[in-house]
XYZ file of C-alpha atoms in Angstrom:
217
model
C 0.000 0.000 0.000
C 0.907 3.631 -0.366
C 0.353 5.354 2.971
C 0.539 9.005 3.971
C 1.233 9.742 7.633
C 0.402 13.116 9.197
C 2.305 13.642 12.440
C 5.039 11.316 11.245
C 7.769 13.098 13.207
C 6.196 12.417 16.602
C 7.084 9.436 18.800
C 4.177 7.295 17.573
C 4.519 8.604 14.024
C 8.117 7.434 13.812
C 7.173 3.987 15.092
C 4.322 3.835 12.603
C 6.678 4.831 9.803
C 9.173 2.127 10.789
C 6.545 -0.604 11.037
C 4.907 0.383 7.749
C 8.216 0.347 5.899
C 9.090 -2.962 7.538
C 5.824 -4.393 6.230
C 6.717 -3.387 2.684
C 4.545 -0.299 2.300
C 5.461 2.967 0.596
C 5.254 5.832 3.079
C 4.820 9.568 2.614
C 5.761 11.226 5.905
C 4.334 14.709 6.325
C 6.132 17.047 8.718
C 6.702 20.761 9.131
C 10.425 20.053 9.520
C 11.432 17.535 6.840
C 15.140 18.330 7.214
C 14.976 17.034 10.788
C 13.182 13.790 9.962
C 15.427 11.014 11.336
C 14.621 8.277 8.826
C 15.815 7.409 5.321
C 14.511 4.585 3.160
C 14.063 3.872 -0.533
C 10.291 3.609 -0.030
C 10.045 6.697 2.171
C 9.184 10.180 0.909
C 9.442 13.017 3.413
C 7.460 16.107 2.471
C 6.993 19.491 4.084
C 3.432 20.093 5.134
C 1.213 21.822 7.674
C -2.289 20.491 8.345
C -3.486 24.094 8.634
C -2.597 24.527 4.946
C -5.087 22.817 2.631
C -2.762 22.890 -0.383
C -0.040 21.142 1.635
C -2.474 18.422 2.651
C -3.840 17.884 -0.848
C -0.342 17.720 -2.349
C 0.760 15.127 0.233
C -2.188 12.870 -0.596
C -1.386 12.551 -4.276
C -0.904 8.936 -5.308
C -1.626 7.413 -1.885
C -4.128 4.726 -0.871
C -4.833 5.521 2.780
C -4.278 8.235 5.382
C -2.964 7.736 8.915
C -3.302 10.839 11.046
C -1.804 11.356 14.497
C -0.654 14.950 14.607
C -1.043 16.777 17.882
C 0.047 19.475 20.307
C 0.808 19.568 24.055
C -1.697 20.569 26.716
C -2.421 24.286 26.795
C -4.777 26.582 28.660
C -5.052 28.595 25.440
C -7.598 27.712 22.728
C -6.584 24.726 20.575
C -7.971 24.207 17.066
C -5.340 22.126 15.254
C -7.272 18.868 15.602
C -10.523 20.160 14.137
C -9.006 22.489 11.540
C -6.360 20.020 10.429
C -8.889 17.213 10.164
C -11.261 19.432 8.211
C -8.502 19.934 5.638
C -7.662 16.229 5.568
C -11.284 15.188 5.010
C -11.781 17.774 2.286
C -8.522 16.789 0.554
C -9.329 13.069 0.785
C -12.673 13.685 -0.867
C -10.994 15.643 -3.652
C -8.261 13.028 -4.110
C -10.702 10.115 -4.046
C -9.114 8.437 -1.006
C -11.551 6.698 1.340
C -9.544 5.053 4.142
C -8.704 7.189 7.182
C -7.230 5.892 10.427
C -6.773 8.699 12.933
C -5.871 9.117 16.581
C -7.534 11.123 19.338
C -7.594 10.036 23.002
C -9.655 8.293 25.614
C -9.755 11.719 27.231
C -12.430 12.726 24.720
C -14.977 11.115 27.062
C -17.162 14.130 27.963
C -18.160 12.579 31.285
C -16.176 12.338 34.492
C -14.985 8.762 34.780
C -12.991 7.885 37.892
C -11.847 4.664 36.259
C -9.496 6.932 34.283
C -7.791 7.776 37.564
C -8.758 10.485 40.048
C -5.983 12.932 39.138
C -6.649 12.639 35.405
C -10.430 12.734 35.699
C -10.661 15.602 38.201
C -7.595 17.745 37.443
C -5.771 17.027 34.191
C -8.748 16.549 31.874
C -11.006 19.386 33.088
C -8.216 21.930 33.631
C -5.003 21.355 31.678
C -6.601 19.264 28.941
C -9.882 21.162 28.657
C -9.125 22.949 25.372
C -7.340 19.958 23.845
C -10.046 17.416 24.528
C -12.772 19.813 23.464
C -11.085 20.199 20.080
C -10.474 16.441 19.842
C -14.187 15.852 20.417
C -14.935 18.237 17.572
C -12.414 16.347 15.428
C -14.185 13.085 16.180
C -17.540 14.593 15.213
C -16.110 15.770 11.893
C -14.696 12.325 11.127
C -17.890 10.539 12.132
C -20.007 12.835 9.968
C -17.785 12.313 6.927
C -18.428 9.795 4.167
C -14.971 8.289 4.566
C -14.137 4.749 5.657
C -12.809 5.861 9.025
C -11.497 4.362 12.234
C -10.648 6.442 15.305
C -8.011 5.114 17.729
C -8.354 6.253 21.347
C -5.240 5.502 23.395
C -4.989 5.902 27.159
C -1.886 7.417 28.765
C 0.916 6.851 26.279
C 4.029 5.026 27.479
C 7.067 3.477 25.819
C 7.202 -0.234 25.023
C 10.031 -2.354 23.693
C 7.793 -4.517 21.489
C 4.193 -4.982 20.423
C 2.250 -6.534 23.294
C -0.967 -8.520 23.541
C -2.907 -5.264 23.739
C -6.676 -5.107 24.001
C -9.224 -2.991 22.169
C -12.798 -1.949 22.933
C -15.452 0.139 21.213
C -15.349 2.724 23.970
C -13.297 5.593 25.388
C -10.981 3.231 27.243
C -10.428 -0.491 27.673
C -11.793 -1.421 31.120
C -9.019 -1.642 33.662
C -6.253 -0.484 31.294
C -5.031 3.070 31.866
C -1.941 2.938 29.648
C -1.239 2.388 25.964
C 2.255 1.729 24.686
C 3.170 3.806 21.660
C 4.229 0.762 19.680
C 0.864 -0.914 20.364
C -0.950 2.159 19.112
C 1.193 2.249 15.964
C 0.592 -1.459 15.372
C -3.176 -1.079 15.735
C -3.351 1.880 13.343
C -1.288 0.144 10.673
C -3.279 -3.080 10.913
C -6.497 -1.097 10.484
C -5.072 0.544 7.354
C -3.974 -2.812 5.959
C -7.086 -4.852 6.804
C -9.997 -2.812 8.171
C -11.811 -4.505 11.026
C -13.380 -1.563 12.848
C -14.881 0.490 10.019
C -16.698 3.618 11.186
C -15.936 2.896 14.840
C -14.004 4.634 17.622
C -11.767 2.097 19.332
C -9.934 2.315 22.649
C -6.500 0.677 22.703
C -5.062 -0.522 26.009
C -1.799 -2.248 26.875
C -2.052 -5.166 29.301
C 1.323 -6.917 28.928
C 3.310 -4.878 31.417
C 6.504 -6.781 30.612
C 6.641 -4.939 27.289
C 6.117 -1.506 28.866
C 9.078 0.464 30.167
């Protein structure tokens, strides 16, 4: 397959790029800083692009079969709009380019309700205060994706942690996998790539949780 990855220069994006190339796919990595992209491969194209710029997005999609999107920004008390605005451009460009398959990433924090199973500190402090603007924009992003006519899947990780290998992770059609408050980055990358290769959860939002603690560091 020919895959385009938005947010390719982030920790999960780099893992996703590596796994996709290892599986024999052609990858177009979209980043605002292509000169700093730390990967080279004969089947890798690194292009400059900003999801706020529609022309950048449309140009990056040319000739590709599926889109994997996991761009993001840190927590901020200031208004955040990159998730909704960037996704608006991606959806519009996919429609123009005739690409149907979209696998994107938000967070289990998009749950609009207080859920103490997320953890007291996260549920009562981080999400409603530090993550308020981020998760509000992520929820809008999810609405945009769900209302589109694309063949979409939304991945909702829990707290992201490092892992040394893909684990026996679990998934659930929910905001989080019951009892699992962490998601290793490599598990998330593996799930997103598998969904691009062989769709199982079409038009569903899926929580991804890591349960094999031996693979989490």
